[in-house]
Structure formats: structure tokens, C-alpha cells
Short mmCIF file of C-alpha atoms and ligand atoms in Angstrom, two decimals:
data_model
loop_
_atom_site.label_atom_id
_atom_site.label_comp_id
_atom_site.label_asym_id
_atom_site.label_seq_id
_atom_site.Cartn_x
_atom_site.Cartn_y
_atom_site.Cartn_z
CA MET A 981 168.92 108.47 123.83
CA PRO A 982 167.65 104.83 123.82
CA ASP A 983 167.07 103.13 120.43
CA LEU A 984 163.30 102.87 120.19
CA SER A 985 163.08 102.09 116.48
CA ALA A 986 162.34 98.38 116.98
CA LEU A 987 159.33 99.09 119.20
CA PRO A 988 155.76 99.26 117.86
CA HIS A 989 154.85 102.86 116.99
CA VAL A 990 151.68 104.19 118.62
CA VAL A 991 150.40 107.48 117.20
CA VAL A 992 147.89 109.46 119.25
CA ILE A 993 145.91 112.20 117.48
CA GLY A 994 144.95 114.93 119.94
CA ALA A 995 146.55 116.24 123.13
CA GLY A 996 143.20 116.83 124.79
CA PHE A 997 141.81 114.93 127.75
CA GLY A 998 141.64 111.55 125.99
CA GLY A 999 144.92 111.74 124.09
CA LEU A 1000 146.90 112.81 127.14
CA ALA A 1001 145.41 110.04 129.29
CA ALA A 1002 146.44 107.51 126.63
CA VAL A 1003 149.96 108.89 126.42
CA ARG A 1004 150.36 108.88 130.18
CA ALA A 1005 149.39 105.20 130.28
CA LEU A 1006 151.92 104.44 127.51
CA ALA A 1007 154.80 106.40 129.05
CA LYS A 1008 157.84 104.26 129.83
CA LYS A 1009 156.13 101.18 128.35
CA PRO A 1010 157.60 99.01 125.55
CA VAL A 1011 156.17 101.12 122.72
CA ARG A 1012 157.29 104.22 120.80
CA VAL A 1013 154.68 106.98 121.05
CA THR A 1014 154.07 110.13 119.00
CA ILE A 1015 151.39 112.51 120.18
CA VAL A 1016 150.11 114.79 117.43
CA ASP A 1017 148.20 118.05 117.89
CA ARG A 1018 147.52 121.15 115.82
CA ASN A 1019 148.40 123.22 118.90
CA ASN A 1020 151.52 122.95 121.03
CA PHE A 1021 149.41 122.95 124.17
CA HIS A 1022 146.77 120.98 126.03
CA GLY A 1023 143.75 123.20 126.65
CA PHE A 1024 141.53 122.88 129.72
CA GLN A 1025 138.18 123.50 128.04
CA PRO A 1026 136.03 123.55 131.21
CA LEU A 1027 137.67 126.87 132.15
CA TYR A 1028 137.61 128.60 128.76
CA TYR A 1029 134.55 130.54 129.88
CA GLN A 1030 136.67 132.09 132.64
CA VAL A 1031 139.12 133.32 130.01
CA ALA A 1032 136.20 134.79 128.07
CA THR A 1033 134.92 136.60 131.17
CA ALA A 1034 138.29 137.90 132.35
CA GLY A 1035 138.59 135.57 135.34
CA LEU A 1036 141.73 133.75 134.18
CA GLU A 1037 144.52 134.32 131.70
CA PRO A 1038 144.80 131.93 128.71
CA GLU A 1039 148.15 130.52 129.86
CA GLU A 1040 146.59 129.52 133.18
CA VAL A 1041 144.24 127.06 131.48
CA ALA A 1042 146.68 125.58 128.96
CA HIS A 1043 149.94 123.67 129.22
CA ASN A 1044 152.74 122.99 126.74
CA VAL A 1045 152.55 119.39 125.50
CA ARG A 1046 156.31 118.88 125.27
CA ASP A 1047 156.60 119.85 128.92
CA ILE A 1048 153.90 117.36 129.89
CA VAL A 1049 155.73 114.41 128.28
CA ARG A 1050 159.27 115.61 128.99
CA ARG A 1051 160.02 112.83 131.46
CA ALA A 1052 158.81 110.02 129.19
CA PRO A 1053 161.76 108.99 126.95
CA ASN A 1054 159.52 106.94 124.65
CA VAL A 1055 157.08 109.79 123.87
CA ASP A 1056 157.66 112.36 121.13
CA VAL A 1057 155.47 115.28 120.07
CA ARG A 1058 154.53 116.37 116.57
CA MET A 1059 152.77 119.66 116.10
CA GLY A 1060 150.66 119.56 112.96
CA THR A 1061 147.12 119.36 111.64
CA VAL A 1062 146.04 115.92 110.45
CA VAL A 1063 144.24 116.18 107.10
CA GLY A 1064 144.05 112.53 106.05
CA ILE A 1065 144.35 108.96 107.29
CA ASP A 1066 145.35 106.11 104.99
CA MET A 1067 144.07 102.98 106.70
CA GLU A 1068 145.67 100.66 104.11
CA VAL A 1069 149.28 101.80 104.41
CA GLN A 1070 148.74 103.07 107.96
CA THR A 1071 149.91 106.65 107.62
CA LEU A 1072 148.67 110.09 108.59
CA ALA A 1073 148.84 113.04 106.21
CA PHE A 1074 149.39 116.58 107.50
CA ALA A 1075 148.48 120.05 106.30
CA ASP A 1076 152.20 120.58 106.08
CA GLY A 1077 155.12 118.22 106.62
CA PRO A 1078 155.74 114.57 105.80
CA ASP A 1079 153.38 111.66 106.43
CA LEU A 1080 153.64 109.73 109.69
CA ALA A 1081 153.40 105.93 109.81
CA PHE A 1082 151.76 104.06 112.67
CA ASP A 1083 151.42 100.51 113.95
CA TYR A 1084 148.67 101.50 116.37
CA LEU A 1085 146.51 104.61 116.17
CA ILE A 1086 144.49 106.25 118.96
CA VAL A 1087 142.21 108.95 117.58
CA ALA A 1088 141.20 111.58 120.14
CA ALA A 1089 140.60 114.69 118.03
CA GLY A 1090 137.55 115.76 120.06
CA ALA A 1091 134.70 117.82 118.72
CA GLU A 1092 133.88 121.12 117.06
CA THR A 1093 131.09 123.61 117.67
CA ALA A 1094 127.79 122.48 116.11
CA TYR A 1095 125.58 125.13 114.53
CA TYR A 1096 122.72 122.79 113.57
CA GLY A 1097 122.09 124.77 110.41
CA VAL A 1098 120.90 127.85 112.30
CA GLU A 1099 121.26 130.71 109.86
CA GLY A 1100 124.05 133.15 110.71
CA ALA A 1101 125.15 131.29 113.85
CA GLU A 1102 128.56 130.34 112.49
CA THR A 1103 129.22 133.80 111.05
CA TYR A 1104 127.97 135.96 113.87
CA GLY A 1105 127.93 133.74 116.96
CA PHE A 1106 130.78 133.48 119.45
CA PRO A 1107 131.61 129.82 120.14
CA LEU A 1108 133.62 128.74 123.18
CA LYS A 1109 135.36 125.64 121.91
CA SER A 1110 138.96 126.81 121.67
CA LEU A 1111 141.26 128.97 123.73
CA GLN A 1112 141.27 131.44 120.83
CA ASP A 1113 137.45 131.57 121.09
CA GLY A 1114 137.78 132.52 124.75
CA ILE A 1115 140.32 135.26 124.04
CA ARG A 1116 138.24 136.63 121.16
CA LEU A 1117 135.10 136.80 123.30
CA ARG A 1118 136.97 138.54 126.12
CA ASN A 1119 138.40 141.14 123.72
CA HIS A 1120 134.97 141.71 122.24
CA VAL A 1121 133.10 142.02 125.55
CA LEU A 1122 135.64 144.36 127.16
CA SER A 1123 135.83 146.44 123.96
CA LEU A 1124 132.06 146.94 123.99
CA PHE A 1125 132.22 148.40 127.50
CA GLU A 1126 135.01 150.76 126.38
CA ASP A 1127 132.90 151.80 123.37
CA TYR A 1128 129.89 152.41 125.57
CA ASN A 1129 132.06 154.56 127.80
CA VAL A 1130 132.86 156.79 124.82
CA PHE A 1131 129.67 156.71 122.75
CA GLY A 1132 126.98 155.75 125.28
CA ASP A 1133 123.46 155.75 123.91
CA ALA A 1134 124.70 156.79 120.45
CA LEU A 1135 125.52 153.13 119.97
CA SER A 1136 122.90 150.83 118.51
CA ASP A 1137 120.40 149.02 120.72
CA GLY A 1138 121.68 145.98 122.53
CA THR A 1139 125.35 146.99 122.55
CA LEU A 1140 125.65 145.74 126.12
CA THR A 1141 123.07 142.94 125.83
CA PHE A 1142 124.81 139.59 125.97
CA VAL A 1143 122.76 136.69 124.68
CA VAL A 1144 123.97 133.24 125.68
CA VAL A 1145 122.35 130.52 123.58
CA GLY A 1146 122.28 127.07 125.20
CA GLY A 1147 121.31 126.23 128.77
CA GLY A 1148 123.81 123.42 129.33
CA ALA A 1149 126.79 123.71 131.68
CA THR A 1150 128.78 126.00 129.37
CA GLY A 1151 125.84 128.38 128.86
CA VAL A 1152 124.95 128.50 132.55
CA GLU A 1153 128.57 129.07 133.61
CA THR A 1154 129.16 131.76 130.98
CA ALA A 1155 125.94 133.62 131.79
CA GLY A 1156 126.73 133.57 135.52
CA ALA A 1157 130.30 134.76 134.96
CA LEU A 1158 129.29 137.57 132.56
CA VAL A 1159 126.94 138.98 135.16
CA GLU A 1160 129.62 138.86 137.85
CA LEU A 1161 132.02 140.61 135.48
CA TYR A 1162 129.89 143.69 134.88
CA ARG A 1163 127.96 143.82 138.16
CA ILE A 1164 131.04 143.58 140.36
CA SER A 1165 134.33 144.11 138.59
CA LEU A 1166 133.53 146.49 135.76
CA ALA A 1167 131.06 148.42 137.92
CA ARG A 1168 134.08 149.73 139.83
CA ASP A 1169 136.16 150.35 136.72
CA PHE A 1170 133.80 152.63 134.81
CA LYS A 1171 133.00 156.01 136.31
CA ARG A 1172 131.00 157.63 133.50
CA PHE A 1173 128.18 155.07 133.47
CA ASP A 1174 126.71 152.37 135.68
CA THR A 1175 127.56 149.04 134.09
CA ARG A 1176 124.93 147.36 136.26
CA ARG A 1177 122.20 149.41 134.61
CA ALA A 1178 123.60 149.42 131.09
CA ALA A 1179 124.41 145.73 130.65
CA HIS A 1180 122.10 142.75 130.50
CA VAL A 1181 122.53 138.98 130.10
CA ILE A 1182 119.87 136.78 128.53
CA LEU A 1183 120.19 132.99 128.62
CA VAL A 1184 118.14 131.30 125.91
CA GLU A 1185 117.30 127.59 125.99
CA ARG A 1186 115.11 125.61 123.60
CA ALA A 1187 114.06 122.98 126.19
CA ASP A 1188 111.79 123.66 129.16
CA SER A 1189 114.63 123.77 131.70
CA LEU A 1190 118.34 124.40 132.06
CA LEU A 1191 121.01 121.73 132.65
CA ALA A 1192 119.34 118.75 131.00
CA GLY A 1193 120.39 115.53 132.66
CA TYR A 1194 120.49 116.96 136.19
CA PRO A 1195 117.67 116.19 138.66
CA GLU A 1196 114.70 118.54 138.69
CA ASP A 1197 115.57 120.33 141.97
CA LEU A 1198 119.12 121.10 140.81
CA ARG A 1199 117.82 122.46 137.51
CA ALA A 1200 115.31 124.65 139.36
CA TYR A 1201 118.04 125.83 141.75
CA ALA A 1202 120.32 126.83 138.86
CA LYS A 1203 117.54 128.79 137.16
CA GLU A 1204 116.50 130.57 140.34
CA LYS A 1205 120.09 131.46 141.26
CA LEU A 1206 120.77 132.89 137.82
CA GLN A 1207 117.56 134.92 137.92
CA ARG A 1208 118.38 136.29 141.37
CA ARG A 1209 121.73 137.36 139.94
CA GLN A 1210 119.91 139.32 137.22
CA VAL A 1211 120.27 136.85 134.34
CA GLU A 1212 117.11 136.82 132.23
CA VAL A 1213 116.45 133.11 131.70
CA ARG A 1214 114.24 132.21 128.74
CA VAL A 1215 113.41 128.52 128.46
CA ASN A 1216 111.17 127.06 125.73
CA THR A 1217 112.79 129.60 123.44
CA ALA A 1218 114.37 128.53 120.17
CA VAL A 1219 116.73 130.58 118.04
CA LYS A 1220 115.84 130.85 114.37
CA ALA A 1221 118.70 133.00 113.11
CA VAL A 1222 121.66 134.98 114.29
CA THR A 1223 122.20 138.24 112.46
CA GLU A 1224 124.57 141.16 112.48
CA ASN A 1225 122.32 142.97 114.91
CA GLY A 1226 121.03 140.31 117.22
CA VAL A 1227 119.15 137.09 117.44
CA GLU A 1228 115.83 136.16 115.83
CA LEU A 1229 113.69 133.76 117.83
CA GLU A 1230 111.28 131.22 116.43
CA ASN A 1231 108.42 133.05 118.17
CA GLY A 1232 109.07 136.02 115.86
CA GLU A 1233 110.79 138.20 118.43
CA THR A 1234 114.20 139.80 117.83
CA ILE A 1235 116.69 140.51 120.61
CA PRO A 1236 119.14 143.26 119.64
CA SER A 1237 122.68 142.28 120.62
CA LYS A 1238 126.24 142.43 119.40
CA THR A 1239 127.24 139.37 121.38
CA ILE A 1240 125.59 136.02 120.85
CA VAL A 1241 127.53 133.35 122.73
CA TRP A 1242 126.89 130.05 120.95
CA ALA A 1243 126.97 127.33 123.62
CA VAL A 1244 124.52 124.96 121.98
CA GLY A 1245 126.47 121.78 121.39
CA VAL A 1246 129.24 120.01 119.56
CA GLU A 1247 129.73 117.56 116.72
CA ALA A 1248 132.62 115.15 116.19
CA SER A 1249 135.85 116.47 114.73
CA PRO A 1250 136.18 116.26 110.91
CA VAL A 1251 138.95 113.72 111.59
CA ALA A 1252 136.06 111.22 112.07
CA LYS A 1253 135.31 111.32 108.34
CA MET A 1254 138.97 110.63 107.50
CA LEU A 1255 138.56 107.13 108.96
CA GLY A 1256 136.12 106.27 106.19
CA VAL A 1257 133.73 104.36 108.47
CA GLU A 1258 130.15 104.66 109.63
CA THR A 1259 129.36 107.59 111.90
CA GLY A 1260 126.45 107.92 114.30
CA ARG A 1261 124.90 110.72 116.33
CA VAL A 1262 126.53 114.15 115.76
CA GLY A 1263 129.14 112.53 113.54
CA ARG A 1264 130.62 110.29 116.23
CA VAL A 1265 132.53 107.22 115.04
CA LYS A 1266 130.89 103.90 115.88
CA VAL A 1267 133.44 101.77 117.72
CA ARG A 1268 133.41 98.27 119.17
CA PRO A 1269 133.00 97.72 122.95
CA ASP A 1270 136.82 97.70 123.32
CA LEU A 1271 136.93 101.13 121.54
CA SER A 1272 138.56 99.70 118.40
CA LEU A 1273 137.35 100.50 114.91
CA PRO A 1274 135.36 97.65 113.32
CA GLY A 1275 137.77 95.72 111.07
CA HIS A 1276 140.81 97.58 112.45
CA PRO A 1277 141.82 96.12 115.84
CA ASN A 1278 144.91 98.38 115.95
CA VAL A 1279 142.92 101.64 115.58
CA PHE A 1280 140.98 103.15 118.49
CA VAL A 1281 138.64 106.13 118.68
CA ILE A 1282 137.94 107.70 122.06
CA GLY A 1283 136.34 110.66 123.85
CA ASP A 1284 134.03 113.15 122.16
CA MET A 1285 134.54 111.46 118.78
CA ALA A 1286 133.43 107.97 119.78
CA GLU A 1287 130.06 106.24 119.99
CA VAL A 1288 130.68 102.99 121.82
CA GLU A 1289 128.66 99.92 120.85
CA GLY A 1290 126.28 99.12 123.71
CA GLN A 1291 127.04 102.45 125.48
CA GLU A 1292 125.72 104.86 122.85
CA ARG A 1293 124.61 107.43 125.41
CA LEU A 1294 128.01 108.07 127.00
CA PRO A 1295 128.23 111.85 127.51
CA GLN A 1296 130.85 114.07 125.84
CA LEU A 1297 132.75 114.75 129.04
CA ALA A 1298 136.40 114.91 130.06
CA GLN A 1299 136.07 111.83 132.31
CA VAL A 1300 134.74 109.68 129.48
CA ALA A 1301 137.65 110.78 127.27
CA MET A 1302 140.25 110.21 130.00
CA GLN A 1303 138.99 106.76 130.93
CA GLY A 1304 138.70 105.88 127.23
CA GLY A 1305 142.28 107.03 126.60
CA LYS A 1306 143.59 104.89 129.42
CA HIS A 1307 141.60 101.90 128.22
CA ALA A 1308 142.79 102.24 124.61
CA ALA A 1309 146.40 102.48 125.81
CA GLN A 1310 146.00 99.38 127.96
CA THR A 1311 144.47 97.54 125.00
CA VAL A 1312 147.48 98.47 122.87
CA LEU A 1313 149.80 97.08 125.55
CA ARG A 1314 147.70 93.91 125.81
CA SER A 1315 147.97 93.49 122.05
CA VAL A 1316 151.75 94.01 122.17
CA HIS A 1317 151.84 91.17 124.70
CA ALA A 1318 149.50 89.08 122.51
CA LYS A 1319 146.64 89.28 125.01
CA PRO A 1320 142.99 89.72 123.95
CA SER A 1321 141.22 93.05 124.42
CA GLU A 1322 138.58 93.75 127.06
CA PRO A 1323 135.43 95.88 126.81
CA PHE A 1324 135.52 99.49 128.02
CA ALA A 1325 133.51 100.11 131.20
CA TYR A 1326 132.87 103.74 132.12
CA THR A 1327 132.79 104.73 135.80
CA ASP A 1328 130.67 107.84 136.34
CA LEU A 1329 132.59 110.04 138.78
CA GLY A 1330 130.01 112.79 138.45
CA SER A 1331 129.33 116.07 136.72
CA MET A 1332 129.05 119.64 137.92
CA ALA A 1333 128.32 123.17 136.81
CA THR A 1334 128.93 126.45 138.61
CA ILE A 1335 126.51 129.34 138.53
CA GLY A 1336 129.03 131.73 140.06
CA ARG A 1337 130.35 132.72 143.45
CA ASN A 1338 129.28 130.23 146.17
CA ALA A 1339 126.75 128.54 143.90
CA ALA A 1340 127.01 125.35 141.87
CA VAL A 1341 125.23 122.07 141.24
CA ALA A 1342 126.83 118.64 141.19
CA MET A 1343 125.91 115.01 140.78
CA LEU A 1344 128.67 113.12 142.55
CA PHE A 1345 129.27 109.61 141.17
CA GLY A 1346 126.18 110.14 139.04
CA LYS A 1347 123.84 109.70 142.03
CA ILE A 1348 124.61 112.10 144.92
CA PRO A 1349 123.01 115.50 144.27
CA LEU A 1350 124.70 118.57 145.74
CA LYS A 1351 123.95 122.27 145.40
CA GLY A 1352 125.03 125.62 146.83
CA LEU A 1353 128.29 126.36 148.61
CA LEU A 1354 129.29 122.72 149.10
CA ALA A 1355 128.83 121.99 145.39
CA TRP A 1356 130.78 125.14 144.55
CA LEU A 1357 133.69 124.09 146.80
CA ALA A 1358 133.63 120.64 145.19
CA TRP A 1359 133.69 122.32 141.75
CA VAL A 1360 136.68 124.47 142.74
CA PHE A 1361 138.56 121.47 144.14
CA VAL A 1362 137.89 119.16 141.19
CA HIS A 1363 138.83 121.78 138.59
CA LEU A 1364 142.05 122.69 140.39
CA MET A 1365 143.04 119.03 140.67
CA GLN A 1366 142.29 118.32 137.00
CA LEU A 1367 144.36 121.23 135.68
CA VAL A 1368 147.58 120.06 134.10
CA GLY A 1369 150.77 121.46 135.62
CA PHE A 1370 151.62 122.42 139.20
CA ARG A 1371 152.27 126.05 138.24
CA ASN A 1372 148.88 126.38 136.55
CA ARG A 1373 147.21 124.95 139.64
CA VAL A 1374 148.98 127.39 141.95
CA ASN A 1375 148.32 130.37 139.64
CA VAL A 1376 144.63 129.55 139.24
CA PHE A 1377 144.26 128.95 142.98
CA VAL A 1378 145.90 132.28 143.82
CA ASN A 1379 143.78 134.06 141.20
CA TRP A 1380 140.56 132.53 142.48
CA VAL A 1381 141.37 133.33 146.11
CA ALA A 1382 142.21 136.93 145.12
CA ASN A 1383 139.01 137.19 143.03
CA TYR A 1384 136.99 135.81 145.89
CA PHE A 1385 138.20 138.22 148.53
CA THR A 1386 138.71 141.35 146.43
CA TYR A 1387 135.76 140.82 144.04
CA ASP A 1388 138.27 141.75 141.35
CA ARG A 1389 139.19 140.16 138.01
CA ALA A 1390 142.83 140.37 137.13
CA ALA A 1391 142.54 139.36 133.49
CA ARG A 1392 140.63 142.42 132.19
CA LEU A 1393 143.05 143.02 129.33
CA ILE A 1394 142.07 143.62 125.71
CA LEU A 1395 144.87 141.87 123.86
CA GLY A 1396 143.49 141.82 120.33
CA SER A 1397 145.79 143.02 117.62
CA GLY A 1398 143.06 144.38 115.40
CA ARG A 1399 139.37 144.76 114.70
CA ASN A 1400 138.89 141.10 113.81
CA ASP A 1401 139.96 140.10 117.29
CA ARG A 1402 136.92 141.90 118.62
CA GLY A 1403 134.63 139.55 116.78
CA PRO A 1404 133.07 139.57 113.36
CA ARG A 1405 130.41 142.16 114.04
CA PHE A 1406 132.06 145.02 115.76
CA ARG A 1407 131.14 148.28 114.10
CA ASP A 1408 131.81 151.90 114.91
CA PRO A 1409 128.65 153.83 115.68
CA ALA A 1410 127.28 155.56 112.61
C1 LIG B 2165 133.48 125.27 126.91
C2 LIG B 2165 133.51 123.82 127.34
C3 LIG B 2165 133.32 123.48 128.67
C4 LIG B 2165 133.37 122.15 129.07
N1 LIG B 2165 133.20 121.84 130.40
C5 LIG B 2165 133.32 120.57 130.82
C6 LIG B 2165 133.24 120.23 132.19
O1 LIG B 2165 133.03 121.10 133.04
N2 LIG B 2165 133.39 118.92 132.55
C7 LIG B 2165 133.62 117.96 131.61
O2 LIG B 2165 133.78 116.80 131.99
N3 LIG B 2165 133.68 118.23 130.31
C8 LIG B 2165 133.54 119.51 129.89
N4 LIG B 2165 133.64 119.80 128.56
C9 LIG B 2165 133.77 118.71 127.61
C10 LIG B 2165 135.20 118.22 127.55
O3 LIG B 2165 136.09 119.32 127.39
C11 LIG B 2165 135.34 117.22 126.41
O4 LIG B 2165 134.44 116.17 126.62
C12 LIG B 2165 136.75 116.68 126.33
O5 LIG B 2165 137.65 117.72 126.04
C13 LIG B 2165 136.84 115.59 125.26
O6 LIG B 2165 138.14 115.11 125.24
P1 LIG B 2165 138.78 114.58 123.87
O7 LIG B 2165 140.12 114.06 124.22
O8 LIG B 2165 137.81 113.72 123.17
O9 LIG B 2165 138.93 115.90 122.97
P2 LIG B 2165 139.62 117.29 123.28
O10 LIG B 2165 139.94 117.43 124.72
O11 LIG B 2165 138.76 118.31 122.64
O12 LIG B 2165 140.98 117.20 122.49
C14 LIG B 2165 141.04 117.13 121.10
C15 LIG B 2165 142.44 117.56 120.66
O13 LIG B 2165 142.60 117.21 119.31
C16 LIG B 2165 143.25 118.24 118.62
N5 LIG B 2165 142.87 118.16 117.21
C17 LIG B 2165 141.64 118.24 116.69
N6 LIG B 2165 141.68 118.08 115.35
C18 LIG B 2165 142.97 117.89 115.02
C19 LIG B 2165 143.63 117.68 113.78
N7 LIG B 2165 142.99 117.61 112.61
N8 LIG B 2165 144.98 117.54 113.81
C20 LIG B 2165 145.67 117.62 114.98
N9 LIG B 2165 145.08 117.81 116.17
C21 LIG B 2165 143.74 117.94 116.20
C22 LIG B 2165 142.74 119.50 119.31
O14 LIG B 2165 143.63 120.59 119.12
C23 LIG B 2165 142.65 119.05 120.76
O15 LIG B 2165 143.83 119.33 121.48
C24 LIG B 2165 133.58 121.14 128.12
C25 LIG B 2165 133.77 121.48 126.78
C26 LIG B 2165 133.74 122.81 126.39
C27 LIG B 2165 133.93 123.16 124.95
#
């Protein structure tokens, strides 16, 4: 084991897209690196909705962090939850375990689900921000179909009505996948009732169209495709409250449901507040053009947590986090070699959202619109390539090919250990 103790110590908070990109750029470089995460895995958030809808298993969209950095002798891993940052003495405090000192700090703790003060949303909604969220939603959805099989109409109204709140990429993808789950896969599983008649998906969006930020024709395409696949799309519809028995809309209407998927938006991780500096939109930390914290040239904030001076509108996307992580790492190395920092320049490689089988929309390089089968194939390719770990890539590829040709979903397992795993609102029929 080489003696690394004389090297500057770079601590990276978060093994998400940004943190991992930073660590990869620092591997085998003249620094000592510790990557810290509350989980022992990197989670591939863009595919959590497929876990929730029984398309993929959790382990196919996550990868052990120690395995990722195994070949980098200068990188260590610390599993733990950061609960405080002392900027004066340059240490991190943990929920349990000793403090950790740093010479350089790269903060990439991401974001959390935002509830925007909507009454009941946090208690009764199902977010999709963590792998556990995906597993919990899958358990809940599959359990409801099993309950309906036993109790049928004796259950309360809306037992098989799935309301997805938020018409961004996550909402669109989840709504499309839920419909495919019960119209194709579960329809063949259940013999006592027709899942296609019993279940219903409603996608609710406050704005006047889905997929804000995409060109008009792609937004219209996504809406039409979802509607043709039996998703009820309600735009210009705002949610006032989420209750035990459904969702209350601002127009006074109530939709009975036991499943309100909350895909409305995110706010910066609470780690942002631990830095003790000014925060901007949705709690994001205001950083200088080189991603450093004002007054702290050795501390960098990247990805979903950062609001970059002069580039305030950068989206909360994996690419932004990855490019930011690489840039912060390069800036650390420049500093180690006594070179000045350079401003971060984001290259838009594009964004995409899938509506389901053979249908997706994409904006390649931020300017080339694509829709339909070609966009869907591009989506499949990009997501496979971005997954961490060769085995995960192969497993997901095999699963997707099998799903495609057999119309089946392998991951239809209810793995909850108790009632709470089915979600906060599950109730036996009276
Ligand atoms: C459901 C969903 C779908 C998405 N789909 C897409 C998509 O299709 N394309 C796209 O580009 N982007 C997508 N995104 C957004 C993308 O995932 C984020 O922009 C990206 O993950 C941000 O990277 P990050 O490094 O800033 O944070 P993250 O990747 O979220 O990583 C943060 C890490 O910090 C850790 N952490 C947080 N707090 C602490 C703490 N106190 N102590 C220790 N560790 C901590 C977390 O465990 C996590 O591993 C999606 C997001 C979601 C939720």
C-alpha cells in the first residue's frame, strides 16, 4: 500500500453522478481522495421508475461504490451520513463515527424531493428520488392488484387509480410504464379480473403542457402518445392537497386514489445549509464561475446542489453534475500545481424522455429534435451506456430485450417485509 499521507486530502460528498465523475478524474492523481456517501452504492436515478414499475430489479440500477473505485489506489470510501461541515477547521461531522478532515472539499450531495408546501404530499405521496422509493412504490402497486384480486369492488373507490403528479420526464416515464405494466404484463397474470378495465392512470400537470423545455411538437407528441396508451392527461390542473383517500385539486375536484406518485420537483440537499452560505433557487448553493464557494477556493459545489454564477439556469441533470464533477476535480489538480482556476463551461449533450415501448422524445445536443422509434432507440442506447458496471449493462440489456419480445416484466416481486413497505396509506377493506 503506497504512503499517501503527505498528499493533499480531497473529500467528495456524494457518490452520485457528480461525485463519481470527480473521483474518476482524481483517480491515480497526486492527491488522496475519500468519497463519502450515506449509501454503499451509486444509484442510477433515471431508471428508478423502472424499478417502481417492475421493469428492472434494484440491483440492476445501482452499483457498489467500493467496486467502482477498486482500481484506484489513492481513493478510499467512507459510508456515512454527513450532518455538519466546519469550514474553519475544515472537517466533516457524521451521524455516527469520527470527523473527517479535508484540504479540498467537493460537495455533490444532490437534491431531495420538493413538496412545495402542498398539504399531505409528504405524508401520503410516493416520491421517486431514492432506490428505496422505487422499491416501496413497486411493493405498493403490486400489492394493490393482489388486494383487488381478493376483495374486488369491496375495496374503496380508486384502489387501482394511479395518479402521477408532475408532467416532467419522471412523471411522463412513470405514467407510461404504469400503463404498460397493467395493460400488458399484469393483464396476463390475473385471471379473476381484467386489469385493463380495473386500473387507470391519470397524469396531472399544473402547466398547460407536458415536458416543459422541449419544443412544442415534441410536447404534443408525448401527450398524444400517452393518451393513445390510455393515460388520462390533465394539464392546467393544480394539486391542492394529498389525502389518505386521494388527491384534491385546486378546481375543487377530488380524485380517489391510494397511489399518488409525487414527481413534481426537487430542492437542494440539506447539506447546502451546512455550508453556511447564501442559497438561491430551490435551495441551491450560489457558486463562482469555477464552481468554488465564494471565499473558499478549496471548496466546490456541483450538480443538483449548485447555482453557478452567470449560468443560473443550468438544469438539474446528470450531464451537468458529471461535467461539473470533472471540472471541480481538474480545478483541484490545477490548484495542487499552483495554477489558476478556469470557469466551468457546460456542453449540452441533450435530454430525452421515454413514453414507453417504441416511443420517446429527445433533444440531441440541445438542438436536434427527435421523436418516436429513433428517439426511443437513442434513449435505450444512452441509458445503457451511462449505467455503471459492465454486469449491470448486460443484465439491463438482456432484461429489456426479453421485455420487448415477450411483453413480460421479470421484476414483479413484492419484497416488502411488512405493511409499511406497501406505503403509508395501505388499509384493509372495512
Ligand atoms: C426519478 C429521477 C429521474 C431522473 N432522470 C434523469 C434523466 O433521465 N436524465 C438526466 O440527465 N437526469 C435525470 N435525473 C436527474 C439526475 O439524476 C440528477 O440531476 C443527478 O443525479 C444529480 O447528480 P448529483 O451528483 O448532483 O446528485 P446525486 O446523483 O443525487 O447524488 C447525490 C449523492 O449524495 C448522497 N448524499 C446526499 N446527502 C448525503 C449526506 N448527508 N451524507 C452522505 N451522502 C449524502 C446521496 O446518497 C447520493 O448518492 C433524474 C432524477 C430523478 C430523481
